[in-house]
PDB file of C-alpha atoms and ligand atoms in Angstrom:
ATOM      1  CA  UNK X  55      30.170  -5.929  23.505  1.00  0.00           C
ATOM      2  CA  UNK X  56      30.935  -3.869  20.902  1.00  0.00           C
ATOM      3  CA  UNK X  57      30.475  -6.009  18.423  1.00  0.00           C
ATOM      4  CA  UNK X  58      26.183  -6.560  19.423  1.00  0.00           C
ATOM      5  CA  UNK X  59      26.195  -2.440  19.882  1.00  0.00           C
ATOM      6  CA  UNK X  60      27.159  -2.422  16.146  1.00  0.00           C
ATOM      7  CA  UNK X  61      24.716  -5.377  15.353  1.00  0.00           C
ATOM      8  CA  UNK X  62      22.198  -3.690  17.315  1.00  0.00           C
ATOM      9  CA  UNK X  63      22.872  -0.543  15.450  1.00  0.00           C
ATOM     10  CA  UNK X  64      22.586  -1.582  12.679  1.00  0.00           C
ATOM     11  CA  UNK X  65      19.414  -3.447  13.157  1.00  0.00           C
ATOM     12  CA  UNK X  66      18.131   0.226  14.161  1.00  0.00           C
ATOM     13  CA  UNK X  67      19.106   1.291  11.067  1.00  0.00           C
ATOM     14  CA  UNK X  68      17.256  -1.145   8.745  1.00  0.00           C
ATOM     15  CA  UNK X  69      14.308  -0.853  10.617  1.00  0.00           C
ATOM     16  CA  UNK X  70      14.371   3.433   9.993  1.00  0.00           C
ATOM     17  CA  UNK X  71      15.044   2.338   6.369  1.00  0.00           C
ATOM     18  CA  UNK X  72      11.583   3.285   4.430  1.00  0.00           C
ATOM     19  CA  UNK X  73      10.197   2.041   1.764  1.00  0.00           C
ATOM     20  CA  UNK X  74      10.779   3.324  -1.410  1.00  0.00           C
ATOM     21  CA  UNK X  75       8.023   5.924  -2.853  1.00  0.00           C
ATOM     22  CA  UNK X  76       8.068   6.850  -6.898  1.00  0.00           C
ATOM     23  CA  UNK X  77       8.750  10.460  -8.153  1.00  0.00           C
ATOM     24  CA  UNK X  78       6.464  11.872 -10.446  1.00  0.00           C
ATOM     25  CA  UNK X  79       7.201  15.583 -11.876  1.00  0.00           C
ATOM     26  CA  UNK X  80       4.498  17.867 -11.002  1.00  0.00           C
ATOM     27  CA  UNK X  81       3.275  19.499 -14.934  1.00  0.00           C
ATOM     28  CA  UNK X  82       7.035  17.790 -15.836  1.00  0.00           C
ATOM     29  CA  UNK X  83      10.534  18.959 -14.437  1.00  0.00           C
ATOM     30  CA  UNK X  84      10.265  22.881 -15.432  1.00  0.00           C
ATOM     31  CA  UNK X  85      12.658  24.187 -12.314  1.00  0.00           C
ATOM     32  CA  UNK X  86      15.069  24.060 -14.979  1.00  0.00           C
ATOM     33  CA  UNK X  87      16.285  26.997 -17.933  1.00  0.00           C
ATOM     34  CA  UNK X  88      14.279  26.634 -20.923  1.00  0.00           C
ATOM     35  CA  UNK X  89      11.648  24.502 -19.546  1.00  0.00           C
ATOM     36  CA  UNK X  90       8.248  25.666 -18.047  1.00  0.00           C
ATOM     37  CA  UNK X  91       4.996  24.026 -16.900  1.00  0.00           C
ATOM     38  CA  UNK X  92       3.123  21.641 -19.136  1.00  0.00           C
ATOM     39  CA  UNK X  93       6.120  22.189 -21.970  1.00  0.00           C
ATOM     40  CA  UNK X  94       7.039  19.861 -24.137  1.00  0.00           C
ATOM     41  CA  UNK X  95      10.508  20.539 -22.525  1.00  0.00           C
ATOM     42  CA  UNK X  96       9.403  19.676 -19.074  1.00  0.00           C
ATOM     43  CA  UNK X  97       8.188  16.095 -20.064  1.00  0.00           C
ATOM     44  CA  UNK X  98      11.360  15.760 -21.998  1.00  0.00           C
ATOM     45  CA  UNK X  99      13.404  16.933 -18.771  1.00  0.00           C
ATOM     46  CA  UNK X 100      11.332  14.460 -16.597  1.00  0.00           C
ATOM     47  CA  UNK X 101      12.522  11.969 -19.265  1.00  0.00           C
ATOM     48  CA  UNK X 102      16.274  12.905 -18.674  1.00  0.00           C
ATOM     49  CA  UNK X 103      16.636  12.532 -15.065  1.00  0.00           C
ATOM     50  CA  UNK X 104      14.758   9.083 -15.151  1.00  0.00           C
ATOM     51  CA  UNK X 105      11.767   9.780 -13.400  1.00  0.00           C
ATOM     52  CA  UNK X 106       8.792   7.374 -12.646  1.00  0.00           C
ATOM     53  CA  UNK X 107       6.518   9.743 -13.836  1.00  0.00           C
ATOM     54  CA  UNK X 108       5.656  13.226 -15.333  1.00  0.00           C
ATOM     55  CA  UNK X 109       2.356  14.521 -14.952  1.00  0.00           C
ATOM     56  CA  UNK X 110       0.532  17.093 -17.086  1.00  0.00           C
ATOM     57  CA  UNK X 111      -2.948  18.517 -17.658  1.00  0.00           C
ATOM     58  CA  UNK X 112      -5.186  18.186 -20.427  1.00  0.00           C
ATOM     59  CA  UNK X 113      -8.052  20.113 -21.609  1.00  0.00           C
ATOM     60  CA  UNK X 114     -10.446  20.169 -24.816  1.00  0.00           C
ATOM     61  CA  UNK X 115     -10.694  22.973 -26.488  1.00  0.00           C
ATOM     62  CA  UNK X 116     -13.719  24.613 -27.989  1.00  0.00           C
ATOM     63  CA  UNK X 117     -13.294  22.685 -31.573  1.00  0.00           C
ATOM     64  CA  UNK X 118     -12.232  19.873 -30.101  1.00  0.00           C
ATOM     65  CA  UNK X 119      -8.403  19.392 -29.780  1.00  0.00           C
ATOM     66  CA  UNK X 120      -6.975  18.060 -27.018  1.00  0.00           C
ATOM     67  CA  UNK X 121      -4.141  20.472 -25.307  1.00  0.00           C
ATOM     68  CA  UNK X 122      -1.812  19.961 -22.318  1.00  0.00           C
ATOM     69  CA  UNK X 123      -2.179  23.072 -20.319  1.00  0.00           C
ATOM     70  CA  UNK X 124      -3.477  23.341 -16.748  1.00  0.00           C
ATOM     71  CA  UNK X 125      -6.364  26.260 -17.330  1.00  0.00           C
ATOM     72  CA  UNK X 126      -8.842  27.408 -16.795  1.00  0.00           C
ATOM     73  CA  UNK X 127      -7.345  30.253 -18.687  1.00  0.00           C
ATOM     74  CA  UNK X 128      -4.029  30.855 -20.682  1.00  0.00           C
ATOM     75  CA  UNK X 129      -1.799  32.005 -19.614  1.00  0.00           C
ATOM     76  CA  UNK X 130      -2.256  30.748 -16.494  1.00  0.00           C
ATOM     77  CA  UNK X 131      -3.541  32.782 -13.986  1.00  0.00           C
ATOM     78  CA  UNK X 132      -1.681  31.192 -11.201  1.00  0.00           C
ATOM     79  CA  UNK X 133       1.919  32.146 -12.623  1.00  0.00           C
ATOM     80  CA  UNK X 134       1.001  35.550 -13.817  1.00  0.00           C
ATOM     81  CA  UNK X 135       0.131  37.335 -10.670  1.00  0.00           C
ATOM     82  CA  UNK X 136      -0.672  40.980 -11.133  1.00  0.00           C
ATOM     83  CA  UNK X 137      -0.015  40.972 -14.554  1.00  0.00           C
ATOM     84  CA  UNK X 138      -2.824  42.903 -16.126  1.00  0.00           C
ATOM     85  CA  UNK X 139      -3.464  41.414 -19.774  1.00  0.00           C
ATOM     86  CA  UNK X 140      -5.992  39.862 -21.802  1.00  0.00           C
ATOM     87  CA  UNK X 141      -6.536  35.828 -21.020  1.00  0.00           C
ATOM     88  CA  UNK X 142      -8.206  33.280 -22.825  1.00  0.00           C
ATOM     89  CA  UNK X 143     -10.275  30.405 -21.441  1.00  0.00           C
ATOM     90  CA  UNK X 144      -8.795  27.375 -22.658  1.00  0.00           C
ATOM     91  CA  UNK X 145     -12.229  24.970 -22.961  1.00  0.00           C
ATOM     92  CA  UNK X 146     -14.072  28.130 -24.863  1.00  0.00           C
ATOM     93  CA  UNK X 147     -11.442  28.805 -27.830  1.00  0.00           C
ATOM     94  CA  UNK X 148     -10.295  27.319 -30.579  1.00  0.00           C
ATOM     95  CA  UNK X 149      -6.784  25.830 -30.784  1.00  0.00           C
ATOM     96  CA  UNK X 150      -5.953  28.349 -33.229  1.00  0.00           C
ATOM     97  CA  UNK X 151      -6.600  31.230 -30.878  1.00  0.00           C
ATOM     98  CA  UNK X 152      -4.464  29.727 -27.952  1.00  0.00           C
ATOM     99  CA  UNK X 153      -1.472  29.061 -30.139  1.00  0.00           C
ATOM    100  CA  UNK X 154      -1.248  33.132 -30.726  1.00  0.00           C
ATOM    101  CA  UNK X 155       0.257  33.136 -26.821  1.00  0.00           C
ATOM    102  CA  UNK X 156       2.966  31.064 -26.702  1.00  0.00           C
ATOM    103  CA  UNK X 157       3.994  29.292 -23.259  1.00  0.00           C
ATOM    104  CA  UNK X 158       6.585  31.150 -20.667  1.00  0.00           C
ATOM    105  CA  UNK X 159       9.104  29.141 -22.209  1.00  0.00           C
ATOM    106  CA  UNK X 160       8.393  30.535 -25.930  1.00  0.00           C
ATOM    107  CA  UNK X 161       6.794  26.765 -26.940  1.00  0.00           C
ATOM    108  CA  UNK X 162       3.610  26.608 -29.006  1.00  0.00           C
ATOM    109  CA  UNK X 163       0.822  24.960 -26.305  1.00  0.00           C
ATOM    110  CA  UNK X 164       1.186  21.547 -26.881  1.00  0.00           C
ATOM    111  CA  UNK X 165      -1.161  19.331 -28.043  1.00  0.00           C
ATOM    112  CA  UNK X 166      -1.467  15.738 -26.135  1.00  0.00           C
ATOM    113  CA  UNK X 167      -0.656  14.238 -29.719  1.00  0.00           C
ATOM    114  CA  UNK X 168       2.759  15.906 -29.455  1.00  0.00           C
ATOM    115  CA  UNK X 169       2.887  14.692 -25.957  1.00  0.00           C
ATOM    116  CA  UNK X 170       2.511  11.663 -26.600  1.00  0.00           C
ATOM    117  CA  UNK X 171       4.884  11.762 -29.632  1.00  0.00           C
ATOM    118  CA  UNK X 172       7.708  13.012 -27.031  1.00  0.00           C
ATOM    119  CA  UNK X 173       6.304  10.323 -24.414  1.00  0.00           C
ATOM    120  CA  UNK X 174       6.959   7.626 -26.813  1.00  0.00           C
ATOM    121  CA  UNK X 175      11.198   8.818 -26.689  1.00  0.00           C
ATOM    122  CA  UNK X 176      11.858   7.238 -23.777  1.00  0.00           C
ATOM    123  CA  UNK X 177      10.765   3.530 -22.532  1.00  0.00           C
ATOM    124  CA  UNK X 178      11.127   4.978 -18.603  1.00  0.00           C
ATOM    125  CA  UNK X 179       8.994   7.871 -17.777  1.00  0.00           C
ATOM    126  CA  UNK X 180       5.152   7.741 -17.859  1.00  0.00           C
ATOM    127  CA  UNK X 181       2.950   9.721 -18.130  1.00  0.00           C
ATOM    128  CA  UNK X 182       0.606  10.637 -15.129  1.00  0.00           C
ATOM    129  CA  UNK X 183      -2.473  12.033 -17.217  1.00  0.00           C
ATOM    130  CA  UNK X 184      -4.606  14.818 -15.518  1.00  0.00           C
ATOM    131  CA  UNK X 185      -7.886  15.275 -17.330  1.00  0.00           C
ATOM    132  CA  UNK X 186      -9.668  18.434 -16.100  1.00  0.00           C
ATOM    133  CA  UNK X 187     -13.269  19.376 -15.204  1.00  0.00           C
ATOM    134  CA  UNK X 188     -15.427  19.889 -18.155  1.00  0.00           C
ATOM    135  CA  UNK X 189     -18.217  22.342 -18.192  1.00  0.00           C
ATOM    136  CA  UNK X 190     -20.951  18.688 -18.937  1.00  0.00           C
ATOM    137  CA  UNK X 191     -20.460  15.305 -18.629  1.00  0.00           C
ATOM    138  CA  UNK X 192     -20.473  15.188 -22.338  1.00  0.00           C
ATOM    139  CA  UNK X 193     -17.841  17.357 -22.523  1.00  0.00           C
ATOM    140  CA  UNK X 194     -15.388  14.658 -19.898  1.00  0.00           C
ATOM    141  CA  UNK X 195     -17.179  11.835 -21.900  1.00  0.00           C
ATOM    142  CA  UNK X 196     -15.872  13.247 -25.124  1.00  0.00           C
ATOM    143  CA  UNK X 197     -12.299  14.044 -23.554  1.00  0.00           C
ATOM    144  CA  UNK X 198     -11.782  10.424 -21.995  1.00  0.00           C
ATOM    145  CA  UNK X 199     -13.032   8.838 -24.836  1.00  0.00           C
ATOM    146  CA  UNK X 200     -10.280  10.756 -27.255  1.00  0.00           C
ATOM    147  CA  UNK X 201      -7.153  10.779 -25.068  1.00  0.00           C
ATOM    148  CA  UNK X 202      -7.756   6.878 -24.640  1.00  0.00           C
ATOM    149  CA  UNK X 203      -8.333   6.048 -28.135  1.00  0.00           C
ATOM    150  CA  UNK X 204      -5.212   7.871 -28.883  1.00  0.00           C
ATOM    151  CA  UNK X 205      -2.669   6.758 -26.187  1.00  0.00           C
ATOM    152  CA  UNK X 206      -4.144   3.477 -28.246  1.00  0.00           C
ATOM    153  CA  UNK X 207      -3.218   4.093 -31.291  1.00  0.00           C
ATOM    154  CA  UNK X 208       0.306   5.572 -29.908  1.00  0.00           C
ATOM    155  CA  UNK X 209       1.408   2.243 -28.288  1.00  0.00           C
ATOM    156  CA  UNK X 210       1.212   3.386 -24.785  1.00  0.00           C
ATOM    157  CA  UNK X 211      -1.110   1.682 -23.223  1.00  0.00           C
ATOM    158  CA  UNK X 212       1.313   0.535 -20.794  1.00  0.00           C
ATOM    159  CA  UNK X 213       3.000   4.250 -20.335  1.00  0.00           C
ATOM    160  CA  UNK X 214       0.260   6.020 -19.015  1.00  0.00           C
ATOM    161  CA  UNK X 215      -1.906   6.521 -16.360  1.00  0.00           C
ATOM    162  CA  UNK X 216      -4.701   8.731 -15.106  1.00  0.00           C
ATOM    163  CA  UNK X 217      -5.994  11.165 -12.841  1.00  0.00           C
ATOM    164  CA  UNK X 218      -9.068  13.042 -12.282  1.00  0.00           C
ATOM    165  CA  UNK X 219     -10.950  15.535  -9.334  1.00  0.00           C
ATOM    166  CA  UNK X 220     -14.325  14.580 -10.871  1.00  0.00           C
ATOM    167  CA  UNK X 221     -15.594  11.071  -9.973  1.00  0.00           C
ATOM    168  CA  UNK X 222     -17.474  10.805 -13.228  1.00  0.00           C
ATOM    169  CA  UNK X 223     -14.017  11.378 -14.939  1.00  0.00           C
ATOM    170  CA  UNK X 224     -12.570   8.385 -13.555  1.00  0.00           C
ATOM    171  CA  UNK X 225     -15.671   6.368 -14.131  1.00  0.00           C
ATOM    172  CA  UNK X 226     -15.468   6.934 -17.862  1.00  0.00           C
ATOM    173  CA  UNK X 227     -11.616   6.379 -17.341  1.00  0.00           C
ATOM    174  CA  UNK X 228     -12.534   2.851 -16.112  1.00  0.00           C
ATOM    175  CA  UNK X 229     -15.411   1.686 -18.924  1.00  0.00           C
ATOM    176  CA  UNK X 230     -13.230   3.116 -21.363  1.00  0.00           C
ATOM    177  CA  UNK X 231      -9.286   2.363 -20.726  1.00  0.00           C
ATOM    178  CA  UNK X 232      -8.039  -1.073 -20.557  1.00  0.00           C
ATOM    179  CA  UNK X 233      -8.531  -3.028 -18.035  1.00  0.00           C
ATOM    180  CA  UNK X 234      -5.951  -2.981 -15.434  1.00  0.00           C
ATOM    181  CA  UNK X 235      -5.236   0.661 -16.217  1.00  0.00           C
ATOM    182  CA  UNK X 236      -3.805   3.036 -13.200  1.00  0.00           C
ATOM    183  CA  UNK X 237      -7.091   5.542 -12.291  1.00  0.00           C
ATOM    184  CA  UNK X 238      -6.343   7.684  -9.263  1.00  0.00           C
ATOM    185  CA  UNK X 239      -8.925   9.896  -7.651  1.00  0.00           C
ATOM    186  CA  UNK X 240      -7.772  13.463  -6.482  1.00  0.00           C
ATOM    187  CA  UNK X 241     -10.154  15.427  -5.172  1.00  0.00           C
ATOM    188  CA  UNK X 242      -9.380  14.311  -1.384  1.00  0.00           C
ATOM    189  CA  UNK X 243     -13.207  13.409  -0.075  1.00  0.00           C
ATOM    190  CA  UNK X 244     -13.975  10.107  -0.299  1.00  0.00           C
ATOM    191  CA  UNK X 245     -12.227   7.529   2.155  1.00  0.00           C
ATOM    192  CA  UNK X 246     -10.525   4.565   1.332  1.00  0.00           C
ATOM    193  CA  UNK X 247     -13.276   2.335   1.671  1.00  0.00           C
ATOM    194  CA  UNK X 248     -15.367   4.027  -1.211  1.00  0.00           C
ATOM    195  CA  UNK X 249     -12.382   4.503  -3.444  1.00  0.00           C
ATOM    196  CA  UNK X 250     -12.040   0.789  -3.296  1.00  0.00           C
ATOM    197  CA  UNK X 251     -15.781   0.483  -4.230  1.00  0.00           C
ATOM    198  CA  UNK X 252     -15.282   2.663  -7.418  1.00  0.00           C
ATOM    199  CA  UNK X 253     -12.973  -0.147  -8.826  1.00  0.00           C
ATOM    200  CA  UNK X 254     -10.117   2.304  -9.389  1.00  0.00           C
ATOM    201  CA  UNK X 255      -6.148   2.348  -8.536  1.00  0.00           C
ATOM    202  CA  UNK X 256      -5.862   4.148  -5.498  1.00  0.00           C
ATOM    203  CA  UNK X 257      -6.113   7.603  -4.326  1.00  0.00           C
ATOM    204  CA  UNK X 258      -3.880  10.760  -5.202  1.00  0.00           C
ATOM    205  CA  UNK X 259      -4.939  13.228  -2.453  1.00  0.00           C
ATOM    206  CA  UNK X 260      -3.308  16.792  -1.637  1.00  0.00           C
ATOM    207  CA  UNK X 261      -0.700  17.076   1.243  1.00  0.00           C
ATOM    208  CA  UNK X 262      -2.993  18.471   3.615  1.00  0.00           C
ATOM    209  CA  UNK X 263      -5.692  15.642   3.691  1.00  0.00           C
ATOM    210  CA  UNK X 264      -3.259  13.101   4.298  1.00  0.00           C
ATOM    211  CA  UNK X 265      -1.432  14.890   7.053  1.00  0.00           C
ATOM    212  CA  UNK X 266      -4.973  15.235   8.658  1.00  0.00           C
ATOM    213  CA  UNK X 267      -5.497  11.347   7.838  1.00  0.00           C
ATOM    214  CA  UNK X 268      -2.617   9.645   7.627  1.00  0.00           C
ATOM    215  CA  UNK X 269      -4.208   6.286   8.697  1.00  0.00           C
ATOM    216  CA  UNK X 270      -5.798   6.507   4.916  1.00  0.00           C
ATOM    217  CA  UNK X 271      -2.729   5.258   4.051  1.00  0.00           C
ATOM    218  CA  UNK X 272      -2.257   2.281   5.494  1.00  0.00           C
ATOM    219  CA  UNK X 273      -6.233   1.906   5.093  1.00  0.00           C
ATOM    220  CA  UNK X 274      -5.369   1.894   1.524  1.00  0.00           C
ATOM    221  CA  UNK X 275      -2.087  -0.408   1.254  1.00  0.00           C
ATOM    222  CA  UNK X 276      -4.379  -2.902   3.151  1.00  0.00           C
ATOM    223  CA  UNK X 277      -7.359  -2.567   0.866  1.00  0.00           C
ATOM    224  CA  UNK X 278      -4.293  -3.070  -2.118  1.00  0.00           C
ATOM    225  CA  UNK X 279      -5.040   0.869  -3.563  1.00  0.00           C
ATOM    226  CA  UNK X 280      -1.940   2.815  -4.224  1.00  0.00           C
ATOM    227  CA  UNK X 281      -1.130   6.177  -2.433  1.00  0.00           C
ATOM    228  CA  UNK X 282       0.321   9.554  -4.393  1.00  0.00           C
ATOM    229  CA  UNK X 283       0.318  12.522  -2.796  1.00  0.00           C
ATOM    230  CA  UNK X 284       0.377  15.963  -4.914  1.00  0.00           C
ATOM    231  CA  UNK X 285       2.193  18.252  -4.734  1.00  0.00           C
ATOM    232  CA  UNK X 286       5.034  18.210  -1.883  1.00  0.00           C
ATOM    233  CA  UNK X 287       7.976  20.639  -2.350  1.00  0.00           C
ATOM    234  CA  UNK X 288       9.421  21.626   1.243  1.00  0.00           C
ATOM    235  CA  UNK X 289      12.240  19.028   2.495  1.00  0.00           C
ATOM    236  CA  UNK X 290      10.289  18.644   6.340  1.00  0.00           C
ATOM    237  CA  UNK X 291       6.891  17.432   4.220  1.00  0.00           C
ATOM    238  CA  UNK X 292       9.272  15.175   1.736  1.00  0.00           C
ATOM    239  CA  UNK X 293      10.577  13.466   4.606  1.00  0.00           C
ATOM    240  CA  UNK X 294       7.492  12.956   6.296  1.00  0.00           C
ATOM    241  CA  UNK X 295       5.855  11.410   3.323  1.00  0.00           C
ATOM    242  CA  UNK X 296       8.585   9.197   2.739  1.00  0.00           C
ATOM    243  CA  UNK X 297       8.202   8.162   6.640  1.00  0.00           C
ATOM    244  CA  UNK X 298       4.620   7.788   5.695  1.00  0.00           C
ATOM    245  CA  UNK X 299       5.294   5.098   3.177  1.00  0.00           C
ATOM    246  CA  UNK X 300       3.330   6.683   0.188  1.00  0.00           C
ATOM    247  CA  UNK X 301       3.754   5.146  -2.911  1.00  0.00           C
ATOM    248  CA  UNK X 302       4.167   8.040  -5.289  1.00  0.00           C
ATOM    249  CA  UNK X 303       5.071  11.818  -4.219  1.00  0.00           C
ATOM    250  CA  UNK X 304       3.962  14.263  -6.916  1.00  0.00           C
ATOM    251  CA  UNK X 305       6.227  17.231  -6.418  1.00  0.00           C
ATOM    252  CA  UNK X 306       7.804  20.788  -8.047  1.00  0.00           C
ATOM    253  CA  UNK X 307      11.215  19.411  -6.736  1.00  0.00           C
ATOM    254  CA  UNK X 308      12.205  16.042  -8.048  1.00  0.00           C
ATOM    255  CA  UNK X 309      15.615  16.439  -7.402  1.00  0.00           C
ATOM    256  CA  UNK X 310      15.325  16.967  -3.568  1.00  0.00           C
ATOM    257  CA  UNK X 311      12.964  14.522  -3.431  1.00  0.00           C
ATOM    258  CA  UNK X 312      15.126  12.030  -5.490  1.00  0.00           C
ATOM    259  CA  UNK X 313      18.111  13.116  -3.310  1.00  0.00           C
ATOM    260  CA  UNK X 314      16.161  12.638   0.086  1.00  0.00           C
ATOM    261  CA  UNK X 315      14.530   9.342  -1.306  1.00  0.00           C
ATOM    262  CA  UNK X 316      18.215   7.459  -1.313  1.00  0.00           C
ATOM    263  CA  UNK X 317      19.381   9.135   1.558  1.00  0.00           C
ATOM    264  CA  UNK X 318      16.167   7.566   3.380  1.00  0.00           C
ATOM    265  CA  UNK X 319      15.213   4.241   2.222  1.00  0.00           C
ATOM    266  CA  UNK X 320      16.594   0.836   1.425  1.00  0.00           C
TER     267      UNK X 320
HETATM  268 MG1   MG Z 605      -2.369  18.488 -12.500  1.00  0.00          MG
END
């Protein structure tokens, strides 16, 4: 008798067992001294631990360099609360001009060539590209059509992927990458059945939606599109994602959701 308890046990047990989702590093690992979002240090952090993926945010500035920084404005509104002084919007000025304020972390803004330099250290971690809303389509043509040539001519073709809120982006993403390269759509509107139709990855919605639909996630392992989920922090929502069966989680706190991730699946 006891022996089919423990059998039975743990049968329960495998079954509970989930399967297991990827970590990616929301703007890299920058919970950590020295580091800081969209830092140079936080991709190389994201490197150390042995993440799937860090993700960071690119925009082009006015004359035309592309820089890893989340904007609209620098220094980012977001993190600066209250704090009364003079900001710059990051699409509108030169490089130049947004190198005079240096990131939280005392790092020049980096550029997505010196990303990609620092990318190119390590052989685990991608790179989960985030290309931002341009004021024309022009403007994303331009961006997509840079950052790809030059993740090209870096070698990493097979080390990055993209996302984008604007559909357009990820259309341009998919004439212009190679073929076969990871587009995810963010913005959270469009069901699985039209994110299918628009020949991309998968989808890579915010916390909320999916909790609201979390049938779009099976709807989307059986249509083959991948699920990530941005950006989950608190242990209950970790777990429940996890339970979910998502493939990536996009998160502020890899290492709980590293730490939860063994504790919970096989
Ligand atoms: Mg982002």
């Amino acid at each position: 008798m006891k022996k089919i308890v423990t059998v039975l046990v743990a049968a329960m047990v495998s079954v509970a067992a989930f399967a297991q989702p990827q970590v990616i590093a929301h703007r890299g690992f920058h919970a950590t001294k020295g580091s800081c979002r969209n830092s140079i240090e936080a991709l190389k952090q994201a490197q150390k631990m042995g993440l799937y993926g860090s993700e960071c945010d690119i925009n082009l500035t006015k004359d035309g360099v592309i820089v890893v920084a989340h904007g609209g404005l620098h220094p980012d509104k977001i993190y600066r609360k209250g704090e009364d002084i003079p900001r710059l919007t990051i699409q509108k000025s030169t490089y130049e001009e947004l190198l005079t304020i240096p990131l939280e972390n005392g790092e020049p803004m980096p550029t997505l060539e010196q990303y990609l330099t620092q990318l190119k250290k390590s052989k685990k971690t991608k790179l989960i590209i985030e290309i931002k809303d341009h004021a024309t389509p022009e403007r994303e043509t331009e961006i997509v059509q840079k950052t790809v040539d030059m993740v090209a001519k870096f070698g990493l073709n097979d080390m990055v992927e993209y996302i984008a809120f604007r559909p357009w982006v990820c259309f341009e993403l998919k004439r212009l990458a190679p073929e076969g390269t990871p587009i995810a759509y963010l913005n959270g509107d469009y069901n699985p059945a039209y994110v299918k139709g628009m020949g991309i990855a998968g989808i890579d919605y915010k916390f909320d939606v999916l909790k609201k639909k979390p049938h779009w996630i099976k709807d989307c392992h059986k249509r083959g599109l991948k699920v990530n989920v941005w950006t989950v922090d608190a242990e209950e929502k970790l777990r429940w994602v996890i339970e979910q069966g998502v493939d990536y989680i996009t998160t502020d706190n890899p290492v709980l959701a590293t730490k939860l991730i063994k504790e919970m699946c096989k």
